[in-house]
Amino acid sequence: MDFVPIMSTLKRHKTAAALIALEIALSCAIVANAVFVIRERLDRMSQPSGIVVTELIQIELEGIGRAGSEPSTRDEDMAALRAIPGVRSVAATNQVPYGMSSWNTSVNLEPDQMQPILNGASFYGSEDLLETLGLRLVSGRGLEPDEYQQYEALVERGAEGAVPSVVITASMAGRLFPDGDAVGRTVYVWSDQPTRIVGVVEHLQRPGDYFGPSDREYSMLLPVTAPMEYGDRYVLRVDPERREEILAGAVDALLEIEPDRIVSEESTTTIEQLREEFFQQDRAMAWLLVAVCVALLAVTAAGIVGLASFWVQQRSRQIGVRRAVGATRGQILRYFQTENFLLATIGIVLGMALAYAINALLMERYELARLPWQFLPIGAVTVWLLGQLAVLGPALRASAVPPAVATRSV
Amino acid sequence: MLHMQNISKVYRTELVETHALRNFDIHVREGEFLAVTGPSGSGKTTFLNIAGLLEEITSGTYRLDGEEVQSLNDNQRSRLRNEKIGFIFQGFNLIPDLNLFDNVDVPLRYRRMPAAERRRRIETALERVGLASRMRHYPAELSGGQQQRAAIARALAGEPRLLLADEPTGNLDSQMAREVLELLEDINAQGATIVMVTHDQELAARAQRNVHIVDGQPSDLELGPVPLVRPAAELRQV
């Protein structure tokens, strides 16, 4: 191809060529980093929660005054909720994935351990919780009804209080016992009394967003009732098509049992809605970066179109001469495309170095991960394609310059 | 070599229709050195553009080196220009961003010739016009006469059968004009057919044959007012 004469021509137009190459470099660097951040956000949003998001609704009743929060009322509440048509399962719980409040505890392998192995989210509630959330048990068993204890009674017993069994996530099991099966092993999650792991579920995302990605699924289900002090929270597994209708009916049913309770409007919603809100910032960031990329690429494309149009206009006579001495339209088209390809390549090489520099800055300031090298070809191909697309119009105009231009007097 | 019969060329705009050539007949034999003269706007350049396949005819028949060209598509015309025709322009039309070597290389690259063969031809052509020592110079670093010689080298490198020159000495002083003309005569003596458009009667007088164009029609073919058919050897002594 005509690399040598084109490079020779570009050397004679250093300033314009350098400016456009720098613009391309900047676009390439920013696009590579932006695509990486977008990918990270999308990855975060696509992580499994372990629960049947589209089948769940949550009802939260504030604990003010505690009226209607006696255990007997909770049983009555759950019986009333189970009676609503379309409800498949009901459980009480202290928290749900995608909720913003969370209960967490240290997990140790020895009593009196100074440094906990990890910090995990503790799900309390009722015996139907595992089934209602739709968790998949991968080994062992779930929690039995006779294992459940009142939270308040346990707290009252202080150091003597013991929780005999726990179901943990596979992620937590892998962290605690990387060498083998966790079922049957002992952990210390409640005072200094041992707790036996009886089952492992595939996934259960912990609530809130306070821990890093590696701790995202450090969750466990304990056979402890939800604390009454903080009100009642029920999670219902229902027919997905009837979620809104059941939600309204369930609130009415609960208020009929005890009218003085305060229903938290914010938290009484579908889990899908909670999920939407949970990832709102991630979505906003992803869209913002998409907009930045589009704007940046548009400006770069406009720069390429502008420079290429100027060069076509400036060189229309020499294009005519090239046509006169035998260049086909296709060869003129390819000349400008090759020229753009070379400029883009120079820009991409600079852009890759710049991409790592920007990434290093983001790593230092915002704890972003290292940019994987695979994102550089994405930036490069994007910029190459953009360049070729942007130069196509001016290049087609160039190829349409008639050869007779060569003999026209200036 | 070049045979035009009943050629007409009409330029049309929304308001005006201009007949640049009408009922134009001409036959140029292989090895001839033909000068085409005529007043401004007579159709000289249109004739040259059509002869060089830079423009298409409106009607008529044009055969170049035995091949009918009016039915060729744009790519075929480009290929024919590249292989059979060399152009020399009044304004030299060298590419300012390329040195002489790369300028002469331009038509050869379009022919997809191997690099070694291109290099041989470029060096030979620049040697022939006396610019072998300037092949890394850019056009702006040369005089007008040198630029025109470089343009001739570009035309020669493709070893064309037909050389079309459009006022080749129009931008040169008399000394340089003489040098360029001698070069063209020398090239003609080696067998190339040359068609030169000029308004310079003195220059035209040195060609073997004159054609005068007025209002888009040629006259005085072969028996023109100043017919000059002299042996090439004699021409070189002038």
XYZ file of C-alpha atoms in Angstrom, chain A residues 1-2 4-5 8-9 12-13 315 317-318 321-329 331-332 334 403-404 406-407, chain B residues 45 48-49 54-55 74-75 78-79 81-82 87 89 93 95-98 102 106-107 109-110 112 138 154 166:
54
model
C 0.000 0.000 0.000
C 0.998 3.663 -0.241
C 5.636 5.501 2.459
C 4.418 8.392 0.259
C 6.034 11.515 3.581
C 3.021 13.774 2.931
C 5.026 17.851 5.554
C 1.804 18.664 7.468
C -5.484 18.879 -2.756
C -5.783 19.669 -8.106
C -3.313 16.972 -7.117
C -3.404 14.932 -11.432
C -3.388 11.530 -9.749
C -6.560 10.637 -11.642
C -5.009 11.920 -14.882
C -1.907 9.745 -14.489
C -4.028 6.661 -13.912
C -5.508 6.501 -10.412
C -8.952 4.933 -10.286
C -11.667 6.356 -8.036
C -7.435 4.176 -5.454
C -8.162 7.809 -4.512
C -8.190 4.175 -0.500
C -9.263 13.992 -13.876
C -9.832 16.995 -16.152
C -5.456 18.589 -13.904
C -5.623 20.634 -17.105
C -7.818 21.893 -24.114
C -6.497 17.357 -25.297
C -8.742 16.225 -22.423
C -9.801 12.948 -19.043
C -13.261 13.765 -20.397
C -14.113 4.873 -15.528
C -11.729 2.208 -14.252
C -7.936 5.093 -15.781
C -6.000 1.951 -16.649
C -4.413 6.496 -19.222
C -1.927 4.907 -16.881
C 0.770 13.950 -19.468
C 0.934 20.116 -17.923
C 1.422 19.637 -11.530
C 2.800 16.921 -5.953
C 4.454 19.431 -3.626
C 4.588 17.063 -0.628
C 6.535 14.379 -2.488
C 8.074 9.787 -5.241
C 3.003 8.070 -8.600
C 1.756 6.581 -11.921
C 2.331 2.696 -8.080
C -1.106 2.802 -9.683
C 1.058 -2.108 -9.186
C 11.055 18.603 -3.384
C 6.976 11.267 -14.531
C -0.630 21.115 -22.541
